PDB file of C-alpha atoms in Angstrom:
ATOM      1  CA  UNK A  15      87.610   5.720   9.801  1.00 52.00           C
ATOM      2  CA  UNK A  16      84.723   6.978   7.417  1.00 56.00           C
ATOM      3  CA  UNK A  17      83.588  10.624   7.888  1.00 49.00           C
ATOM      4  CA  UNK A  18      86.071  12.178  10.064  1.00 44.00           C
ATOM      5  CA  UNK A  19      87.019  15.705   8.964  1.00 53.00           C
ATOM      6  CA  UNK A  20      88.856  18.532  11.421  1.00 52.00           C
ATOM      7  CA  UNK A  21      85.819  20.987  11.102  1.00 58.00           C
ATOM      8  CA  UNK A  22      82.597  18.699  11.311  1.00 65.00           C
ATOM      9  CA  UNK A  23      81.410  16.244  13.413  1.00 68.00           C
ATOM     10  CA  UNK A  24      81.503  12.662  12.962  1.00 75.00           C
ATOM     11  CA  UNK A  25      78.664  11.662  10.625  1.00 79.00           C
ATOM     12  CA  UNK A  26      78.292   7.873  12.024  1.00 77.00           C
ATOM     13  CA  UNK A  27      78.235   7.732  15.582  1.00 76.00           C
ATOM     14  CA  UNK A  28      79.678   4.596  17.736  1.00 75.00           C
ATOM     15  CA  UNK A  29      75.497   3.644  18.151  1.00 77.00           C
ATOM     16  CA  UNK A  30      74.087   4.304  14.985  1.00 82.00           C
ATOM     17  CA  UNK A  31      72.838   1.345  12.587  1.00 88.00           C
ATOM     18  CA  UNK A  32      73.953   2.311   8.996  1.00 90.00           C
ATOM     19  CA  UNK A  33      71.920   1.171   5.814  1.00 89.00           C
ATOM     20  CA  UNK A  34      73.680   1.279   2.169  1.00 90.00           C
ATOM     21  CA  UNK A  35      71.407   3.468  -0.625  1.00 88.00           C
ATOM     22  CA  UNK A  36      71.248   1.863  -4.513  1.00 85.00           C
ATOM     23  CA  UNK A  37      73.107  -1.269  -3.329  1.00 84.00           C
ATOM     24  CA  UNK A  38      73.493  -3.379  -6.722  1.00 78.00           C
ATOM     25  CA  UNK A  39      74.829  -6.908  -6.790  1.00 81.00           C
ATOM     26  CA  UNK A  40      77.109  -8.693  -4.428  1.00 85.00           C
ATOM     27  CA  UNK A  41      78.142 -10.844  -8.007  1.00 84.00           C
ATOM     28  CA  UNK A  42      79.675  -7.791  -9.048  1.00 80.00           C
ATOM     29  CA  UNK A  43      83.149  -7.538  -7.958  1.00 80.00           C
ATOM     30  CA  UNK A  44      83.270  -3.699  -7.707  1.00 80.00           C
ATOM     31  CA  UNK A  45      80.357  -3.313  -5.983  1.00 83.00           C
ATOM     32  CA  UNK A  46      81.084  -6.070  -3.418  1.00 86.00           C
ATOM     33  CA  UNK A  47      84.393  -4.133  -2.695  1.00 85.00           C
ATOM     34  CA  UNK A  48      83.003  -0.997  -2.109  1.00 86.00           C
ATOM     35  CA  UNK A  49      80.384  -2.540   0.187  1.00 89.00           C
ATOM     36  CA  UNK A  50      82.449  -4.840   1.910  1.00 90.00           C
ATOM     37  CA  UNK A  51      85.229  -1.524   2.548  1.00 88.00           C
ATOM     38  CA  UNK A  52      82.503   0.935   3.985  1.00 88.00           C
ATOM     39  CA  UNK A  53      81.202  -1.771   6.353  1.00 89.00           C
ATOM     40  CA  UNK A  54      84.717  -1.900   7.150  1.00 89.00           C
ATOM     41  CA  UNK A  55      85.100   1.910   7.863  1.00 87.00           C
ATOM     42  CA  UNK A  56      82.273   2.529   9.842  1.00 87.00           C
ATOM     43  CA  UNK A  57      82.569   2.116  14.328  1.00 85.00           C
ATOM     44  CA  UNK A  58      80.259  -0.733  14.089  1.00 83.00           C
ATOM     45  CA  UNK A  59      81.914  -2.897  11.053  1.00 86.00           C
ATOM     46  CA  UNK A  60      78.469  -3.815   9.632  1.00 87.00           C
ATOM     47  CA  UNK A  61      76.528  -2.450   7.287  1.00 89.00           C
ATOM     48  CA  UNK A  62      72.229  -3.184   5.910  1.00 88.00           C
ATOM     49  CA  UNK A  63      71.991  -3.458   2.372  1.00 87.00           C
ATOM     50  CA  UNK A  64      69.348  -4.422   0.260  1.00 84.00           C
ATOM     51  CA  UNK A  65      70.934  -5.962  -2.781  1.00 82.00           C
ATOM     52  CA  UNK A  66      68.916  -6.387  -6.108  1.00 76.00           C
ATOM     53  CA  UNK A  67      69.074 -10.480  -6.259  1.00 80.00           C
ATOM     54  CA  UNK A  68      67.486 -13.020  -4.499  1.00 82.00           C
ATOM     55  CA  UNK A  69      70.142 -14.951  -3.313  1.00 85.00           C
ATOM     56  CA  UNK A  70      73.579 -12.754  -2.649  1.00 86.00           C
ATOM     57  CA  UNK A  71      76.886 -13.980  -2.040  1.00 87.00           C
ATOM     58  CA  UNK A  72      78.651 -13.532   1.755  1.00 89.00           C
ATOM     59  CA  UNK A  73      80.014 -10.356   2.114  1.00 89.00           C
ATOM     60  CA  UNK A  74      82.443  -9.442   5.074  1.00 89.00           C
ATOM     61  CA  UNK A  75      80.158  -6.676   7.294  1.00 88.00           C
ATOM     62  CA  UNK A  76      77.442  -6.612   4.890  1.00 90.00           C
ATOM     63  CA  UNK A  77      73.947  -7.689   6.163  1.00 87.00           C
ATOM     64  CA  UNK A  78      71.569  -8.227   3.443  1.00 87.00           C
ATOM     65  CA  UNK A  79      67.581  -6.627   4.598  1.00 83.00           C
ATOM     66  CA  UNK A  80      64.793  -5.755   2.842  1.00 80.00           C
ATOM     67  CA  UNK A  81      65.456  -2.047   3.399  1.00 80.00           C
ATOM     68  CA  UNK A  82      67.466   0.430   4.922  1.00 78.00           C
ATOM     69  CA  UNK A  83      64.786   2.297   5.816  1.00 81.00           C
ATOM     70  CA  UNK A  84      65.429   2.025   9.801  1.00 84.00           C
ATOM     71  CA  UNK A  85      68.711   2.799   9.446  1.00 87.00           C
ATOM     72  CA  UNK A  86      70.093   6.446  11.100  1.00 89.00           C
ATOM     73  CA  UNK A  87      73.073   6.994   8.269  1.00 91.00           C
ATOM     74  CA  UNK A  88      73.029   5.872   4.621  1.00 91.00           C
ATOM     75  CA  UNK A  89      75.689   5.525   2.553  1.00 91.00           C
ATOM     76  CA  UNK A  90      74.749   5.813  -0.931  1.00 90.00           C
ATOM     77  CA  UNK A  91      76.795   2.935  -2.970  1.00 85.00           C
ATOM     78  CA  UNK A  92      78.743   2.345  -6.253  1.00 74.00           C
ATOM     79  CA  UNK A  93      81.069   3.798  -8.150  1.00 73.00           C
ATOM     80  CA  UNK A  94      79.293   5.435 -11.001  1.00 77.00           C
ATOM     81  CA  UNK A  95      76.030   4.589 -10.634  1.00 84.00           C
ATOM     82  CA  UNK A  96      74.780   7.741 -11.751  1.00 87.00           C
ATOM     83  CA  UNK A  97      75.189   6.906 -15.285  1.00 85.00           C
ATOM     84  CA  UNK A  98      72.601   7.550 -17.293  1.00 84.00           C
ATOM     85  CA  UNK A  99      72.217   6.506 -21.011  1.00 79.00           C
ATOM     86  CA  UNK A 100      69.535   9.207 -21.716  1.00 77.00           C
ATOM     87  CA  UNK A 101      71.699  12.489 -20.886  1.00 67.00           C
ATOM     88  CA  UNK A 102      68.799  14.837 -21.962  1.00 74.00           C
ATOM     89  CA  UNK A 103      65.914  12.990 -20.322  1.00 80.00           C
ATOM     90  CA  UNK A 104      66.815  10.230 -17.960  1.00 85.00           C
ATOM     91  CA  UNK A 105      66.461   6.904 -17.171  1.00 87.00           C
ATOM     92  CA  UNK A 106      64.435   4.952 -14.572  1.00 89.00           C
ATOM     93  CA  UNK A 107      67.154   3.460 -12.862  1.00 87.00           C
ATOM     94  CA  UNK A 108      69.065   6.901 -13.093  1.00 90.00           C
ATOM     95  CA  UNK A 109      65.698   8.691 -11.483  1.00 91.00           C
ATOM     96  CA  UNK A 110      65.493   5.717  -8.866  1.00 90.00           C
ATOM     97  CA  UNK A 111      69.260   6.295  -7.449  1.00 90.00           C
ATOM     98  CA  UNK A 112      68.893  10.357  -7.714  1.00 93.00           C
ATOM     99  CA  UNK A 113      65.382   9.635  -5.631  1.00 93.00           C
ATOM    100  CA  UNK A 114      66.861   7.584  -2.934  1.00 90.00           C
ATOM    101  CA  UNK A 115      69.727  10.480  -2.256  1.00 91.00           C
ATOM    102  CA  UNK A 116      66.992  13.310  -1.979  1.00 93.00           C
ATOM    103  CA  UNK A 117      64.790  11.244   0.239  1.00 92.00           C
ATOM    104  CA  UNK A 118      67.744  10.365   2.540  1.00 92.00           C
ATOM    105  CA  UNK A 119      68.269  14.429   3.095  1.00 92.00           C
ATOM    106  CA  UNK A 120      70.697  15.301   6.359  1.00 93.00           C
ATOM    107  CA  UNK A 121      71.036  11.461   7.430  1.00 92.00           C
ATOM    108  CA  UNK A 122      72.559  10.568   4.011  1.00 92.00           C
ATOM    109  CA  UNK A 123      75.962  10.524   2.361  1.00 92.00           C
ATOM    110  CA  UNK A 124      78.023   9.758  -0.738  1.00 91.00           C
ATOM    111  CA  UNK A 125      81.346   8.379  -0.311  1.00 89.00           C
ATOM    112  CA  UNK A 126      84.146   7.363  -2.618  1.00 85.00           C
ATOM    113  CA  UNK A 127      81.711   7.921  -6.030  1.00 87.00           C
ATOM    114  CA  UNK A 128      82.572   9.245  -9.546  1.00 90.00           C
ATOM    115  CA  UNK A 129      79.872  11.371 -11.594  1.00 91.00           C
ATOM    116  CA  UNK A 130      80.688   9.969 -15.151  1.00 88.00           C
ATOM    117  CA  UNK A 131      80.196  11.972 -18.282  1.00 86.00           C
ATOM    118  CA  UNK A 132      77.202  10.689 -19.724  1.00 86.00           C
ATOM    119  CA  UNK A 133      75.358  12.530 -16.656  1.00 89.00           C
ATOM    120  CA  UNK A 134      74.762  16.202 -17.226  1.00 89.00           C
ATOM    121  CA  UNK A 135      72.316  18.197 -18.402  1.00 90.00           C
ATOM    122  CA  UNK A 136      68.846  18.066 -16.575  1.00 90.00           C
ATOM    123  CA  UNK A 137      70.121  14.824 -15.258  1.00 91.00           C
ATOM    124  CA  UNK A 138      72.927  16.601 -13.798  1.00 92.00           C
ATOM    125  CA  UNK A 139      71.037  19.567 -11.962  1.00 93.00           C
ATOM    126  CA  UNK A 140      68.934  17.028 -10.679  1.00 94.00           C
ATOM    127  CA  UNK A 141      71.802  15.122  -8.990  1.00 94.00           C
ATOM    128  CA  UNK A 142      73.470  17.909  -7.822  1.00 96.00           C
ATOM    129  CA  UNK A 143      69.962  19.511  -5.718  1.00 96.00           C
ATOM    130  CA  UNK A 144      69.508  16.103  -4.135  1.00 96.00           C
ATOM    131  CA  UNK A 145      73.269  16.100  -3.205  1.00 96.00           C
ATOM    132  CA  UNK A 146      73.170  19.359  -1.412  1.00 96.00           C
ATOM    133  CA  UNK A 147      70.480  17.902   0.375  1.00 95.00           C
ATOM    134  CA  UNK A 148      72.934  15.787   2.169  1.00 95.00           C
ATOM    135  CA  UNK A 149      75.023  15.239   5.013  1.00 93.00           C
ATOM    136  CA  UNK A 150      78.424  14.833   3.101  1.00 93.00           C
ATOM    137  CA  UNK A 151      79.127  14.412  -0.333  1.00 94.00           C
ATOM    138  CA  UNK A 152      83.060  12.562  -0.679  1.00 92.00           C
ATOM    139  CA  UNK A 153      83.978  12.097  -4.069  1.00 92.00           C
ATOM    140  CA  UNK A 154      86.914  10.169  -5.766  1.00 90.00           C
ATOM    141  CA  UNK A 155      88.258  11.788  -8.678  1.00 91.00           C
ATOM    142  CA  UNK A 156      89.424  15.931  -9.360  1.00 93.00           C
ATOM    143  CA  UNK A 157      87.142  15.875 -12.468  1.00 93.00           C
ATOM    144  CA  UNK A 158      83.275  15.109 -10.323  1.00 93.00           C
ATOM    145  CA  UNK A 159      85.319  17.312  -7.375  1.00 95.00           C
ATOM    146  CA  UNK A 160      85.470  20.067  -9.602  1.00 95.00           C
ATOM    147  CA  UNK A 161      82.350  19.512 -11.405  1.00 95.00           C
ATOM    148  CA  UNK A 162      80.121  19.314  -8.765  1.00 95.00           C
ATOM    149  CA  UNK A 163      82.108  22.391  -6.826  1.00 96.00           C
ATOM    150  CA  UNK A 164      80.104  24.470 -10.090  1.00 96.00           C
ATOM    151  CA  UNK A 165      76.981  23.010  -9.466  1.00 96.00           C
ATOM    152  CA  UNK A 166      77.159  23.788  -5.522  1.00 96.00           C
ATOM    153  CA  UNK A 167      77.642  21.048  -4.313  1.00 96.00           C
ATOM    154  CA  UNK A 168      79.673  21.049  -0.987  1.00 94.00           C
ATOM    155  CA  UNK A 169      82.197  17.953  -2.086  1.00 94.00           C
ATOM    156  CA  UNK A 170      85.036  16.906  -0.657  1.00 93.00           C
ATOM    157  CA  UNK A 171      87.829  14.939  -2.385  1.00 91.00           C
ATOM    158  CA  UNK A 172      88.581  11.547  -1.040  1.00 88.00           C
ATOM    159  CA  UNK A 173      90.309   7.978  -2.054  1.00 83.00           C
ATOM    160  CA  UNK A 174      88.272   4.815  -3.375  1.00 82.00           C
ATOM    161  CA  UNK A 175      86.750   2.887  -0.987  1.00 82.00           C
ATOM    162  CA  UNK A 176      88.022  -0.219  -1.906  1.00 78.00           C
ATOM    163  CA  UNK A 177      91.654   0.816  -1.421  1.00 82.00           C
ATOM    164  CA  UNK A 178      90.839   0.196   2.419  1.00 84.00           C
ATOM    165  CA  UNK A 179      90.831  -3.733   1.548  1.00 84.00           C
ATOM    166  CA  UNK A 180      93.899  -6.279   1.395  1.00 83.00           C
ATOM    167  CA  UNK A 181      94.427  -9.258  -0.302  1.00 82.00           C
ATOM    168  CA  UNK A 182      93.411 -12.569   2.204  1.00 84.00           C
ATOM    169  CA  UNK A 183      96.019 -15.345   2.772  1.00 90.00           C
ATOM    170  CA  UNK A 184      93.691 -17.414   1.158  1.00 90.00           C
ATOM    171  CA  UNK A 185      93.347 -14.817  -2.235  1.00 86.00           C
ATOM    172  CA  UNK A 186      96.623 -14.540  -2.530  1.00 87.00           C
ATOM    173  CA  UNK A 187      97.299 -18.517  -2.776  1.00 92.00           C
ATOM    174  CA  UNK A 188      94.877 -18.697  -5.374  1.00 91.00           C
ATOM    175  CA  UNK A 189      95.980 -15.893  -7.840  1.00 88.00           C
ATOM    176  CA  UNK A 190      99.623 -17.904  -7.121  1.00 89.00           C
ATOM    177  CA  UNK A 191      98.228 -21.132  -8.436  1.00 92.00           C
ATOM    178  CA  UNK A 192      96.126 -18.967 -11.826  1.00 90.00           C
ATOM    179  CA  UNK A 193      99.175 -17.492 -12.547  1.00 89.00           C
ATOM    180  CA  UNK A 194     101.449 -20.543 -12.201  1.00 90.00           C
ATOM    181  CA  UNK A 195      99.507 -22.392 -14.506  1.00 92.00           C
ATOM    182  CA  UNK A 196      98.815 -19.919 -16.841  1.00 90.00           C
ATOM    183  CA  UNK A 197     103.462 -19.396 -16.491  1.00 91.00           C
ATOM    184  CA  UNK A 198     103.319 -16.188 -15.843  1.00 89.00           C
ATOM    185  CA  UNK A 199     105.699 -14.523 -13.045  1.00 87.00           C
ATOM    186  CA  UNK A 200     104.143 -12.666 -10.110  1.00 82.00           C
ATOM    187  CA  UNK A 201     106.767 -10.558  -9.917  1.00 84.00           C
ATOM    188  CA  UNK A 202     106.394  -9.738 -14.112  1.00 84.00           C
ATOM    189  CA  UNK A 203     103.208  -9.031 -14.445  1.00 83.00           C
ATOM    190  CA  UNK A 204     100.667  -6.397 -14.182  1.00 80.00           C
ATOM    191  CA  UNK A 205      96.557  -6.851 -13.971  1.00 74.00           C
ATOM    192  CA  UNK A 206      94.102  -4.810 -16.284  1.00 73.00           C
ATOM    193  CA  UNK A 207      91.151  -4.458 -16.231  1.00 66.00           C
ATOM    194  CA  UNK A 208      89.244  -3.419 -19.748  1.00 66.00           C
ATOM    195  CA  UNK A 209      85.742  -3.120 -20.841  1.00 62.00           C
ATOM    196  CA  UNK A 210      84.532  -1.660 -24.333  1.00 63.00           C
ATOM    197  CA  UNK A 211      83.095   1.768 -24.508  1.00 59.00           C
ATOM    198  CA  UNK A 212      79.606   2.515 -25.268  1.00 57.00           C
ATOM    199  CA  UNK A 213      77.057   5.638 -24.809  1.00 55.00           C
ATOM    200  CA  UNK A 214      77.448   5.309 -20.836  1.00 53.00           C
ATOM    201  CA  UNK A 215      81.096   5.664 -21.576  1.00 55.00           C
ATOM    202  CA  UNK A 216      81.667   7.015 -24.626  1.00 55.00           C
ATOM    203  CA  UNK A 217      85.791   7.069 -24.780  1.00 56.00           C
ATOM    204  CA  UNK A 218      87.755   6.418 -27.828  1.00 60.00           C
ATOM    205  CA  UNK A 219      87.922   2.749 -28.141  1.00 57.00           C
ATOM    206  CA  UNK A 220      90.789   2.845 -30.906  1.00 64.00           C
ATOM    207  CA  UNK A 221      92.768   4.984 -28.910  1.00 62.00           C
ATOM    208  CA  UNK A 222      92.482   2.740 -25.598  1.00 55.00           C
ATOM    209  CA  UNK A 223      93.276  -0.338 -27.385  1.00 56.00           C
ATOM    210  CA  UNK A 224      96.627   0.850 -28.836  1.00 55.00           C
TER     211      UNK A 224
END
């Protein structure tokens, strides 16, 4: 279960309604994972999130509102949301995420997130006052660990939300039949995932493609 630790309490009791901060898009496969696997993790198995598009696709414990605002816990969202393609100013959306964390203070929480390169700087002392504001910060990769550990952050080092989920029968049957037409064995192959690098992630493309 989400937010058990041997020296703290739990921080989502077996009562408490629980709302999701900077909730994107359910059409985004990512996101949709991570929501769907903290509504999964929490005592209730449901989740409020108010999702940036007017008509969002069914997601298992996920129950789309207008705001989390009456919610006691909030789990801020995403992966690496706090990108932010201005690293010496910053951007709305970046100031609109950081905002939500510091107005969430001791009822708020990040779970399973990344803090990408392209936020530091201002942008980063920024994030990292609003996250000691919290509850519990719970990140998912040694580098933001260690990187918000010098900015004072409290963190604790944790797995990807989504790992929680599992393939349905129904999934399963389906990326059969892709892969059967396409005559490529199950058993052969492996799935990648790539995107091209730009200033939000600003990798060496050459050296990823060979």
């Amino acid at each position: 279960m989400l937010d058990t630790t041997p020296d703290q309490a739990p921080f989502v009791s077996a009562s408490a309604k629980v709302g999701l901060l900077n909730a994107y898009s359910s059409r985004n496969l990512g996101d949709a994972a991570i929501m769907t696997a903290l509504a999964s993790m929490v005592p209730g198995r449901s989740v409020q999130a108010a999702l940036c598009e007017i008509s969002p696709l069914p997601m298992k414990g996920v129950i789309c509102a207008a705001s989390a605002s009456d919610a006691q816990r909030v789990i801020s969202v995403g992966g690496d949301i706090f990108n932010n393609a201005r690293p010496w100013l910053a951007t709305r959306t970046f100031i609109s995420n950081v905002a939500a964390l510091a107005a969430a203070g001791q009822r708020g929480m990040v779970f399973g997130q990344t803090i990408p390169s392209s936020c530091k700087g201002p942008a980063l002392v920024a994030l990292s006052i609003a996250m000691r504001r919290l509850a519990r910060v719970v990140v998912r990769d040694v580098q933001s660990w260690k990187l918000l550990q010098r900015h004072g952050v409290d963190a604790r080092l944790s797995y990807d939300a989504a790992f929680v989920l599992s393939p349905t029968e129904t999934g399963r049957a389906r990326a059969q039949a892709l892969l059967a037409r396409a005559g490529v064995s199950a058993e052969r192959a492996a799935l990648l995932s790539v995107r091209s690098f730009d200033a939000l992630y600003p990798h060496d493309q050459a050296k990823t493609e060979r």
